[in-house]
Coordinates of C-alpha atoms and ligand atoms in Angstrom, one line a residue:
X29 CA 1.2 -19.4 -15.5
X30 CA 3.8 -19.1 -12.7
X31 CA 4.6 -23.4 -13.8
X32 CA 5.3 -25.3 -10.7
X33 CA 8.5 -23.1 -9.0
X34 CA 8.2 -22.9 -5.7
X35 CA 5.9 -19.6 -4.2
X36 CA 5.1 -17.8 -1.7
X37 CA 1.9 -16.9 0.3
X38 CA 2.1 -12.9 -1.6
X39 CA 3.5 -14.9 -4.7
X40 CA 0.3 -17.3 -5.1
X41 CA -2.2 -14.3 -4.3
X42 CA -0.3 -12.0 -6.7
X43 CA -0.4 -14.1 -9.5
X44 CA -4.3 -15.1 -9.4
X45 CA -4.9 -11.8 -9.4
X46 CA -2.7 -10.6 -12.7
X47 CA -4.7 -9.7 -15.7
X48 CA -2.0 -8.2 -17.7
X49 CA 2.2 -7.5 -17.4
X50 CA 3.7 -4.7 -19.5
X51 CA 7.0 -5.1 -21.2
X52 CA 8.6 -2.5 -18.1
X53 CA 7.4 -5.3 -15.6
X54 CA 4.3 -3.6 -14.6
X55 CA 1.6 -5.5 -13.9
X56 CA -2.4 -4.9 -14.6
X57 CA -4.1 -6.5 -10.8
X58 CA -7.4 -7.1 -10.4
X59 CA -8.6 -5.6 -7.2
X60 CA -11.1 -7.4 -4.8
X61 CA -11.5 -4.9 -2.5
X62 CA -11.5 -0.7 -2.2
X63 CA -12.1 0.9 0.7
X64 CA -12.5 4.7 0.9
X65 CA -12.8 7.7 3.4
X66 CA -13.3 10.6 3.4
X67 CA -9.5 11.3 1.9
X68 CA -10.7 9.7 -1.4
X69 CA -12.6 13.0 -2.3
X70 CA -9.7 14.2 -4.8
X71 CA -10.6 11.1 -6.9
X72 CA -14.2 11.4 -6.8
X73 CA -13.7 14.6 -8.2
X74 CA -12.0 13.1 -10.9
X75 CA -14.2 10.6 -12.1
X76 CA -17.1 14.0 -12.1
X77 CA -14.8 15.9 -14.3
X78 CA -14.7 13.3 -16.6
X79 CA -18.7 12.1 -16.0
X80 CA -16.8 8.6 -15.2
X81 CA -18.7 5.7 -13.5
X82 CA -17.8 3.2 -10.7
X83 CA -17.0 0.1 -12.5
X84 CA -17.9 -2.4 -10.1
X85 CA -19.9 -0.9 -7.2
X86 CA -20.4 -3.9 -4.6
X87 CA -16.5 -4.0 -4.6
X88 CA -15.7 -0.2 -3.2
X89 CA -16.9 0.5 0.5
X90 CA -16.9 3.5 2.7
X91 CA -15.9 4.4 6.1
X92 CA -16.7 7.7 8.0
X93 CA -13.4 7.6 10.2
X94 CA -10.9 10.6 9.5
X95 CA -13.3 13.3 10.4
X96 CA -16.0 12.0 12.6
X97 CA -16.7 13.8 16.2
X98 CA -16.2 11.3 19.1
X99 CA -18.2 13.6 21.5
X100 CA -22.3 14.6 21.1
X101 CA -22.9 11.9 18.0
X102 CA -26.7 11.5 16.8
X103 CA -26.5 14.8 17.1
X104 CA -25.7 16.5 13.1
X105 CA -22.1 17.6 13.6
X106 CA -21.7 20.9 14.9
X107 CA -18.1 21.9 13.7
X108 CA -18.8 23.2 9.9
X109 CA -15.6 21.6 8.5
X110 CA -16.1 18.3 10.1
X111 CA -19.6 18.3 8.4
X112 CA -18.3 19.1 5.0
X113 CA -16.2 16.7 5.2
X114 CA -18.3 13.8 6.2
X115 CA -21.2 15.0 4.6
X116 CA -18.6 15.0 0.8
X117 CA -18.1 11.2 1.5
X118 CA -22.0 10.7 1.7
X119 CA -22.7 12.5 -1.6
X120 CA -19.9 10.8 -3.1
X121 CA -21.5 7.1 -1.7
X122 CA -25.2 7.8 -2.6
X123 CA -24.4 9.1 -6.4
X124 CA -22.6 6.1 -7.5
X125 CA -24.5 3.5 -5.1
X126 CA -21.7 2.6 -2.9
X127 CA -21.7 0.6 0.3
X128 CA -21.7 3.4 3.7
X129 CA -20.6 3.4 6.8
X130 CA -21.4 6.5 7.5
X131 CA -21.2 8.3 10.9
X132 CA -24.7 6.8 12.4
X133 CA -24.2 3.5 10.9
X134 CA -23.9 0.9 13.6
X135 CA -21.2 -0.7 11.8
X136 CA -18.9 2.6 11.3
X137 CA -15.4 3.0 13.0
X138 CA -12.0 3.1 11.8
X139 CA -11.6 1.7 7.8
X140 CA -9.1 -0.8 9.3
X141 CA -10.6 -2.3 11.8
X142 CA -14.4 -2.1 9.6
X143 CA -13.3 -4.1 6.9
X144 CA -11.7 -7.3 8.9
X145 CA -15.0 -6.9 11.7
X146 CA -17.3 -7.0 8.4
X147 CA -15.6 -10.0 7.0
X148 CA -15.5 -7.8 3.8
X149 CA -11.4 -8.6 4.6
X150 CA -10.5 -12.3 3.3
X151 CA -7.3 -14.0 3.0
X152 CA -6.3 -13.9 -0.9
X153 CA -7.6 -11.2 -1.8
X154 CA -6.3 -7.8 -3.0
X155 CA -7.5 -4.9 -1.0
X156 CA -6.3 -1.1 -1.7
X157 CA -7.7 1.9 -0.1
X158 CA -6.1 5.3 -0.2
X159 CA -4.5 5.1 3.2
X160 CA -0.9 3.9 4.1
X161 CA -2.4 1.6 7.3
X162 CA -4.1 -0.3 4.5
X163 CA -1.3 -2.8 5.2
X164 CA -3.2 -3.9 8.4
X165 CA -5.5 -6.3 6.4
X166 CA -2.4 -8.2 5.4
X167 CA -3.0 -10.1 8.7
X168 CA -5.5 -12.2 6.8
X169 CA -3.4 -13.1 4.0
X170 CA -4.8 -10.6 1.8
X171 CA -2.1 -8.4 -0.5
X172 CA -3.1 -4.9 1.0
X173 CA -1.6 -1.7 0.5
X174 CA -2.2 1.8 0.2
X175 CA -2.6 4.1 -2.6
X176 CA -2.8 7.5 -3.7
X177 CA -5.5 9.3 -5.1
X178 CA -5.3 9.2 -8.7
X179 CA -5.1 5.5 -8.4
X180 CA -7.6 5.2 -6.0
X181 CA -10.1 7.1 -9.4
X182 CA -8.2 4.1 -11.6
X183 CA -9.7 1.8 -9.3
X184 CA -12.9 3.1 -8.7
X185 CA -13.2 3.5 -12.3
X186 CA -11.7 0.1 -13.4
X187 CA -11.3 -1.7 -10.3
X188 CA -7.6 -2.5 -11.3
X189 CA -4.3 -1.0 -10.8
X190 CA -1.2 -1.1 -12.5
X191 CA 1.9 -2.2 -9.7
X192 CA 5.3 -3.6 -10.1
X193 CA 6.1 -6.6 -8.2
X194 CA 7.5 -5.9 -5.4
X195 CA 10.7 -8.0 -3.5
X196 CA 10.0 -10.5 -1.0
X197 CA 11.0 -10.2 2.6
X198 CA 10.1 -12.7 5.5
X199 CA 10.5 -11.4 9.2
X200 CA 10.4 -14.4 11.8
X201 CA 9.9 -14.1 15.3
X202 CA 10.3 -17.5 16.7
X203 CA 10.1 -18.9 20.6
X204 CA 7.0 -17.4 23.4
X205 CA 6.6 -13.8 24.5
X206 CA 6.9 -12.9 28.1
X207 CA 4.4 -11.9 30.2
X208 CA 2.9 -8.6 29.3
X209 CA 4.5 -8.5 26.0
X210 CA 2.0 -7.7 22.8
X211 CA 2.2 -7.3 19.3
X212 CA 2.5 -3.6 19.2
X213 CA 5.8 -4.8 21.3
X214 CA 7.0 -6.9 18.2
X215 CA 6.2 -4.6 15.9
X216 CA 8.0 -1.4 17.3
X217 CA 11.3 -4.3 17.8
X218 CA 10.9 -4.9 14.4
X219 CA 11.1 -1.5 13.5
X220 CA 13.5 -0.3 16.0
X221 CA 16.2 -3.5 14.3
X222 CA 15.3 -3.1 10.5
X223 CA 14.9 0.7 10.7
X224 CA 11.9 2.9 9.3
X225 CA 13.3 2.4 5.4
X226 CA 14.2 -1.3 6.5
X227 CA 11.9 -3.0 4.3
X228 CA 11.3 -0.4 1.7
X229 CA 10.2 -2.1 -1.8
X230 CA 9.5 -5.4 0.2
X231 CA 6.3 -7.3 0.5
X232 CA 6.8 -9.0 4.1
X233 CA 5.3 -11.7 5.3
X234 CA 6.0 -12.3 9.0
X235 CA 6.3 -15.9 10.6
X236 CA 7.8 -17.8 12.7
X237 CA 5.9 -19.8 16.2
X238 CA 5.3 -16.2 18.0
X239 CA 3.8 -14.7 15.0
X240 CA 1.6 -17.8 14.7
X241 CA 0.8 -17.6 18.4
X242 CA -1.0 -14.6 17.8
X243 CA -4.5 -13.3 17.7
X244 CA -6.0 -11.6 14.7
X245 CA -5.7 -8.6 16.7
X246 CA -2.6 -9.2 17.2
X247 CA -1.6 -9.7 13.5
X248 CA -3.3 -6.9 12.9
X249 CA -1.4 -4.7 14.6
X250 CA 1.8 -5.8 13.0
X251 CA 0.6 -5.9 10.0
X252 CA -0.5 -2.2 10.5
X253 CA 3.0 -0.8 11.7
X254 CA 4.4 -2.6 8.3
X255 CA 4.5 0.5 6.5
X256 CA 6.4 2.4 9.2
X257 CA 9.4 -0.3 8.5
X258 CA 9.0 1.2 5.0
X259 CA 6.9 -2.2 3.1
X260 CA 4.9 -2.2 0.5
X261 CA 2.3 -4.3 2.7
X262 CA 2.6 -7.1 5.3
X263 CA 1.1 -10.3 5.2
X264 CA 0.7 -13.6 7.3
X265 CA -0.7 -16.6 6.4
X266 CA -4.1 -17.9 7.2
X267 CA -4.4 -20.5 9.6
X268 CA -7.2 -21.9 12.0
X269 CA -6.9 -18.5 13.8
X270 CA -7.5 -16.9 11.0
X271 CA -10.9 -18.9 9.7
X272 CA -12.1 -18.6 13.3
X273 CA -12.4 -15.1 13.4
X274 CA -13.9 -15.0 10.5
X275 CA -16.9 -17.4 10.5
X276 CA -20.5 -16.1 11.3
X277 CA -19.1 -12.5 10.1
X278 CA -21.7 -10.1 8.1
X279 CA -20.2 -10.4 4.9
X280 CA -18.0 -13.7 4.9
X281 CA -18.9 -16.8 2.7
X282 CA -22.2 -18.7 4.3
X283 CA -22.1 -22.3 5.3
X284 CA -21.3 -24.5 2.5
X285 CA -19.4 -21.9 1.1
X286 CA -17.6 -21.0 4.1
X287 CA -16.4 -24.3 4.3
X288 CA -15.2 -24.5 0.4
X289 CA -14.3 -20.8 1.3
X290 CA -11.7 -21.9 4.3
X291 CA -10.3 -25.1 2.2
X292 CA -9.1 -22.3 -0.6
X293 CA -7.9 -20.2 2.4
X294 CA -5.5 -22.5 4.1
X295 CA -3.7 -24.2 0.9
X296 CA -2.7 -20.4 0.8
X297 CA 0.6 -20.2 2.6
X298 CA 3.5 -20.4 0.6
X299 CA 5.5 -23.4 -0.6
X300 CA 8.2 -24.8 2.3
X301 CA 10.7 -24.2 0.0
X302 CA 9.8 -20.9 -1.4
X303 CA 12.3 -18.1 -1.1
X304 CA 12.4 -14.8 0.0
X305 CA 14.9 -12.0 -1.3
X306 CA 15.5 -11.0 2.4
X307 CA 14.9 -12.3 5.5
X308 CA 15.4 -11.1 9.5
X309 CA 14.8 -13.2 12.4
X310 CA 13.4 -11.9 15.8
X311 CA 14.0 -14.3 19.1
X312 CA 10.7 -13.6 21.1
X313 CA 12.1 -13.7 24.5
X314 CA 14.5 -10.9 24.0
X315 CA 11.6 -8.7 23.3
X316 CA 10.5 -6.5 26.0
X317 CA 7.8 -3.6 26.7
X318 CA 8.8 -1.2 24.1
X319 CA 8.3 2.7 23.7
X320 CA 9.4 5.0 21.1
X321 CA 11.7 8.4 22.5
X322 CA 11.8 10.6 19.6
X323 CA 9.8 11.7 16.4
X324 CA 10.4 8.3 14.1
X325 CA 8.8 5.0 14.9
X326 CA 12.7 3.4 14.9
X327 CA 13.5 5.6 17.7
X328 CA 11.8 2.9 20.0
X329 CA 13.7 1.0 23.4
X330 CA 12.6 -1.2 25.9
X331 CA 11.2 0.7 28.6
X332 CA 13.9 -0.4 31.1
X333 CA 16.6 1.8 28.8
X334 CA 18.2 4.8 29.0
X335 CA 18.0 7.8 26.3
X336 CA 20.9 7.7 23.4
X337 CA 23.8 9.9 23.5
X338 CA 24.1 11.5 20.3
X339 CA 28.1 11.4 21.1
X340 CA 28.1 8.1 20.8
X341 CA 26.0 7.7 17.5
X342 CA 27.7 5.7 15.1
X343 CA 27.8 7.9 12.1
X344 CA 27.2 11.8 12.2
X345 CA 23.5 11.4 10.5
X346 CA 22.5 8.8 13.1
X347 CA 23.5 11.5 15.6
X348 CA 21.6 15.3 14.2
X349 CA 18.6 12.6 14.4
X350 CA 19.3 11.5 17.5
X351 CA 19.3 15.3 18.4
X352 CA 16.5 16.6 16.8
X353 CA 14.5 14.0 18.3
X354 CA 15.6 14.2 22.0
X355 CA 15.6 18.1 20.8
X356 CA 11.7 17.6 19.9
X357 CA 11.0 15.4 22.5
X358 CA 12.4 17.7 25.4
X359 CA 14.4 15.0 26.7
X360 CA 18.1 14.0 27.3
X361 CA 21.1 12.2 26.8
X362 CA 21.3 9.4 29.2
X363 CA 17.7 10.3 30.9
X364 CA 15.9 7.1 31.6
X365 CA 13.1 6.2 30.0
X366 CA 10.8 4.9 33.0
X367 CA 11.6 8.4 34.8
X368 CA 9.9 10.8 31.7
X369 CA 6.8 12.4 32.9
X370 CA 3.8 11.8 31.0
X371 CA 0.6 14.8 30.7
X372 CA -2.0 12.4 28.4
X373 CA -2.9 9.3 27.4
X374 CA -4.7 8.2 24.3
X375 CA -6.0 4.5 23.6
X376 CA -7.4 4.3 20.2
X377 CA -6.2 4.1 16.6
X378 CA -6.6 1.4 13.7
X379 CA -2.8 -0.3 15.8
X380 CA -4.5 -0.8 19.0
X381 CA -8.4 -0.3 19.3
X382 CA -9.4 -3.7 19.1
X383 CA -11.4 -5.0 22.3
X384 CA -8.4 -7.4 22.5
X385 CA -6.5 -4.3 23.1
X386 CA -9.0 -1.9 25.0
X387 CA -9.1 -5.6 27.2
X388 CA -5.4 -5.4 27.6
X389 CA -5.2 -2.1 28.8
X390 CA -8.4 -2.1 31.2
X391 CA -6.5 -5.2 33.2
X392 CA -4.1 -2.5 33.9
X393 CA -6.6 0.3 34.8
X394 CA -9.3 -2.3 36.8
X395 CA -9.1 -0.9 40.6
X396 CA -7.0 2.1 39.9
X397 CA -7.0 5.8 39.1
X398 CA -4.8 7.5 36.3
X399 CA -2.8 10.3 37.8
X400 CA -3.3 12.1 33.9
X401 CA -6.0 12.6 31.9
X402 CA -7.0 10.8 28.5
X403 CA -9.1 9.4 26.0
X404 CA -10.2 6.4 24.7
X405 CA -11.8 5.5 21.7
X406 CA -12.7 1.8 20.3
X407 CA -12.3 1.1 16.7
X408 CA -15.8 0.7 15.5
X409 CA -18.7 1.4 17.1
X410 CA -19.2 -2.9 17.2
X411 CA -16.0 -2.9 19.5
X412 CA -17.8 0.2 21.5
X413 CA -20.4 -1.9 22.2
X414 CA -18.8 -5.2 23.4
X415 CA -16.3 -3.7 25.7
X416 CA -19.3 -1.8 27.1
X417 CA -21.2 -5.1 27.9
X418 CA -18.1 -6.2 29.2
X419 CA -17.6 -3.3 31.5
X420 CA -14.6 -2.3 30.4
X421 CA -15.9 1.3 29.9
X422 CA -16.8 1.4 33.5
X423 CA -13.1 0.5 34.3
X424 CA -12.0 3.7 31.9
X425 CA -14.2 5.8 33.6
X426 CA -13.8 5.1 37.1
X427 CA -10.0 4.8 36.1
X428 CA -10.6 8.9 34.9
X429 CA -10.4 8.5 31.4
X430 CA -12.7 9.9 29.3
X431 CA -14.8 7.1 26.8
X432 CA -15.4 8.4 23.4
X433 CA -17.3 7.1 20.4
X434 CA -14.8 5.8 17.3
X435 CA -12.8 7.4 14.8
X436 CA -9.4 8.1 14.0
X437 CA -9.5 10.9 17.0
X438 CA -6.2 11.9 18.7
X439 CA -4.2 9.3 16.3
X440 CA -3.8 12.6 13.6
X441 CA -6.9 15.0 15.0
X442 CA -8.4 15.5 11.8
X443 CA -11.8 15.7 14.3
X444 CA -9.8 18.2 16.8
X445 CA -8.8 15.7 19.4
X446 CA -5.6 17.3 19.7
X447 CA -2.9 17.2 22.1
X448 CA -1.9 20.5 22.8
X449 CA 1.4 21.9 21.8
X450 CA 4.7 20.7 24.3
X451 CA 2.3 18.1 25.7
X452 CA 3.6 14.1 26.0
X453 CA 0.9 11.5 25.4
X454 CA 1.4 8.2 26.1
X455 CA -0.2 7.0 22.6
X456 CA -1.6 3.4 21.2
X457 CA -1.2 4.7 17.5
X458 CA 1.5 4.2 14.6
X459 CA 2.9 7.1 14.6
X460 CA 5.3 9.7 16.2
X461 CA 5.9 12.3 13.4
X462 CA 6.3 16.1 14.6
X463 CA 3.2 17.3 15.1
X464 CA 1.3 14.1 14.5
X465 CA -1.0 14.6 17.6
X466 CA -1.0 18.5 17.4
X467 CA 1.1 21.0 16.7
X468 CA 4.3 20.8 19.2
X469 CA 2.3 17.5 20.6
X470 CA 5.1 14.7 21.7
X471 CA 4.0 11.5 21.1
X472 CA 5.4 8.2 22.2
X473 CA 4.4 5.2 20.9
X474 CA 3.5 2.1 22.7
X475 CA 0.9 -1.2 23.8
X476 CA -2.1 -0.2 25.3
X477 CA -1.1 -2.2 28.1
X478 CA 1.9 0.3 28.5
X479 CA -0.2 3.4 28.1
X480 CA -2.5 2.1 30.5
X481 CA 0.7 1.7 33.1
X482 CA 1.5 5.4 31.8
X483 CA -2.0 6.5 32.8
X484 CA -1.6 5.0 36.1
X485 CA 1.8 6.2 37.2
X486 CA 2.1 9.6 35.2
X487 CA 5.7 8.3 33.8
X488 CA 6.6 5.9 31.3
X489 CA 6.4 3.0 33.2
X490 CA 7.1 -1.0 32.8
X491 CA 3.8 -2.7 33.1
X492 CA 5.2 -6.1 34.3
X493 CA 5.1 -4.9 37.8
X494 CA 1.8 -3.5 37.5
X495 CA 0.4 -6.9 36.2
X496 CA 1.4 -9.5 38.9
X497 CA -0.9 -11.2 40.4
X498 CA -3.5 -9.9 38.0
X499 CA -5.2 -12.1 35.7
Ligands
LIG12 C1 -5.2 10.8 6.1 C2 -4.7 9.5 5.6 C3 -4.6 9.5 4.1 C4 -3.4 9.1 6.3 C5 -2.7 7.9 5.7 O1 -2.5 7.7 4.5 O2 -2.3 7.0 6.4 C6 -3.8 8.8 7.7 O3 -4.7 7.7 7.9 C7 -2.5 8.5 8.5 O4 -2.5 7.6 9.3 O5 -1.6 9.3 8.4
LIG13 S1 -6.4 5.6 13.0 FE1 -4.6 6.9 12.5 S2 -3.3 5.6 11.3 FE2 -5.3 4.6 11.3 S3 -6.3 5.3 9.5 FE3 -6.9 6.7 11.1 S4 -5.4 8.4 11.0 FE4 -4.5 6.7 9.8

């Protein structure tokens, strides 16, 4: 047993869940939770070639996310590679009797923002699925991480994994945001100061009174750009917040046990005088609207900046990447941000497709008209629904933007929402990779809040002025 030394919150979930340590410091975990789309094909293949069973089949869910249409659904997909695709998950669901939600389910949408909506996400527990924004179900407390796919056929055939510890990092952000300000704002900061190896090897759990302050949506997204700084998975502790959203959810604890459920959940944060092997703090104020300018998410600057001068990089690598990103981009030294012309905007993604966020970015749009076209495209088909009985699907619409059902859509265009090649998009998701959004597609990253200012304006654009006086 770990004996009475001080631990953390990843520390005290880690070790209940250890069956087994190998003399190289490997460890055998237990695994809660596996999620799986329609990515996880390689490893159903391998448990066929060996006629291997799902261990534990109540523990391993699907989501229909990667590939589904947004347009014409109810309808059997048209697009023959789409319907493989989806159609491969289904067989691989029904044959060993695993848990769907497949593309007509009224619970489907993206895996990340399924699980947590579901309540099959709870703090302490250990949740893989074979997808790097696994990370976002950290938010709950849970140790969460991605995995590739022979270990996602270990787990479905075991429903354990062999991991080495990884280091422990803490990243505080402490006083109030300003006006405007969201967690897709912190999360880029982060990035942007720590860099996108920054917390490579590190398990980080983020705190401090602005991280507290925050929504589960808001934790979620944070938690979901972890793996963009490089972590193994991101974490933060459960609180009241945390129990709140999770009470009266499908597949959470009941009643007595909910209750018994939320007692074991909040003597889960870590010791006070636990230690971490690194730790970076973040002062909240400083933090403004944030946007990223070139093809990493690091490459990010408040919106009131200019564009870097590779000249004045402070080492000769900083400055070819600096290049080939403005290079990419189609932008300049010096050029400032709030002046680049925008051609699209996409709201949407397993970052920022929460109704907090489609909310957030509809305050923007309510009463005006976006100069550019876009898309948007809630999270799960649950989210769909609420912002639609809260008329926020009206305010996309009249705003011009076109409302689409969920999936991961324009975030990667698996499903051919593409942005077409040496168009910018104004983009809610993690990622600003070449090509990410299409081939030759420049993406820059930012809040919906911020896209929806984008939308409005046809530039990158500051939405503190657009807010005043708004509620
Ligand atoms: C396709 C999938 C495996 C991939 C991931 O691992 O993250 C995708 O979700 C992404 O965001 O790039
Ligand atoms: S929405 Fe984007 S980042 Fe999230 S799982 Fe889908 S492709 Fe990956």
């Amino acid at each position: 047993m770990a004996g009475d030394a001080p631990r953390t919150l990843f520390d005290k979930v880690w070790d209940t869940h250890v069956v087994l340590t190998r003399e190289d410091g490997q460890a055998l975990l237990l695994i809660d939770r596996h999620f799986f789309h329609e990515g996880s094909h390689h490893a159903f293949n391998q448990l066929k070639a060996r006629g291997a069973a799902v261990a534990r089949p109540s523990q391993n869910i699907g989501v229909a996310d990667h590939y589904v249409p947004t347009r014409g659904r109810g309808a059997p997909i048209a697009d023959a590679a789409l319907r493989h695709m989806v159609g491969q998950l289904t067989e691989n669901a029904a044959r060993h009797g695993l848990r769907l939600f497949g593309l007509d389910d009224p619970g489907q949408g993206i895996v990340h923002v399924v699980g947590p909506e579901q309540g099959l996400t709870l703090p302490g527990l250990t949740i893989v699925c074979g997808d790097s924004h696994t990370s976002t179900h950290g938010a709950f407390g849970a140790i969460a991480f991605g995995i590739g796919a022979s270990e996602v056929a270990h787990v479905l055939m075991t429903q354990t994994l062999w991991q080495r510890r990884p280091r422990r990092m803490r990243i505080a952000v402490e006083g109030a945001l300003g006006p405007g300000i969201g967690a897709k704002d912190v999360a880029l900061s982060v990035i942007a100061r720590i860099g996108a190896d920054g917390a490579q090897g590190h398990a980080v759990e983020y705190a401090g009174s602005a991280v507290r302050a925050l929504s589960m949506e808001g934790r979620m997204t944070l938690c979901n750009l972890s793996i963009e700084c490089g972590a193994r998975c991101g974490m933060v502790a459960p609180d009241a917040t945390t129990i709140d959203f999770l009470r009266g959810r499908r597949f959470a604890p009941e009643r007595a046990e909910f209750a018994r459920a939320a007692e074991a959940w909040l003597a889960l944060p870590g010791d006070p005088d636990a230690t971490f092997d690194r730790a970076v703090t973040l002062d909240a104020a400083e933090i403004a609207p944030i946007v990223t300018w070139g093809v990493s998410p690091e490459d990010a600057l408040p919106i009131t900046a200019t564009l870097p001068d590779p000249a004045r990089a402070p080492d000769p690598a900083r400055a070819a990447q600096i290049r080939d990103g403005l290079d990419y981009m189609g932008l300049h030294p010096g050029q400032k941000l709030s002046e680049v012309p925008v051609d699209r905007v996409f709201i949407g993604s397993c970052t920022n497709s929460r109704i907090e966020d489609l909310r957030a970015a509809a305050a923007v749009l309510a009463g005006r008209k976006a100069r550019i076209p876009g898309l948007v495209s809630p999270g799960s088909t649950p989210v769909k629904r609420q912002a639609e009985e809260e008329g926020l699907d009206r305010i996309f619409r009249e705003a011009g933007l076109e409302w689409v059902e969920s999936g991961c859509s324009m975030c990667v265009g698996m499903n051919g929402d593409l942005v077409p090649a040496g168009e910018r998009c104004a983009s809610t998701t993690n990622r600003n990779f070449k090509g990410r959004q299409g081939k030759g597609a420049r993406t820059h990253l930012m809040s919906p809040a911020m896209v929806a200012a984008a939308a409005v304006t046809g530039r990158l654009t500051d939405v503190r002025p657009l807010l005043e006086g708004r509620a």
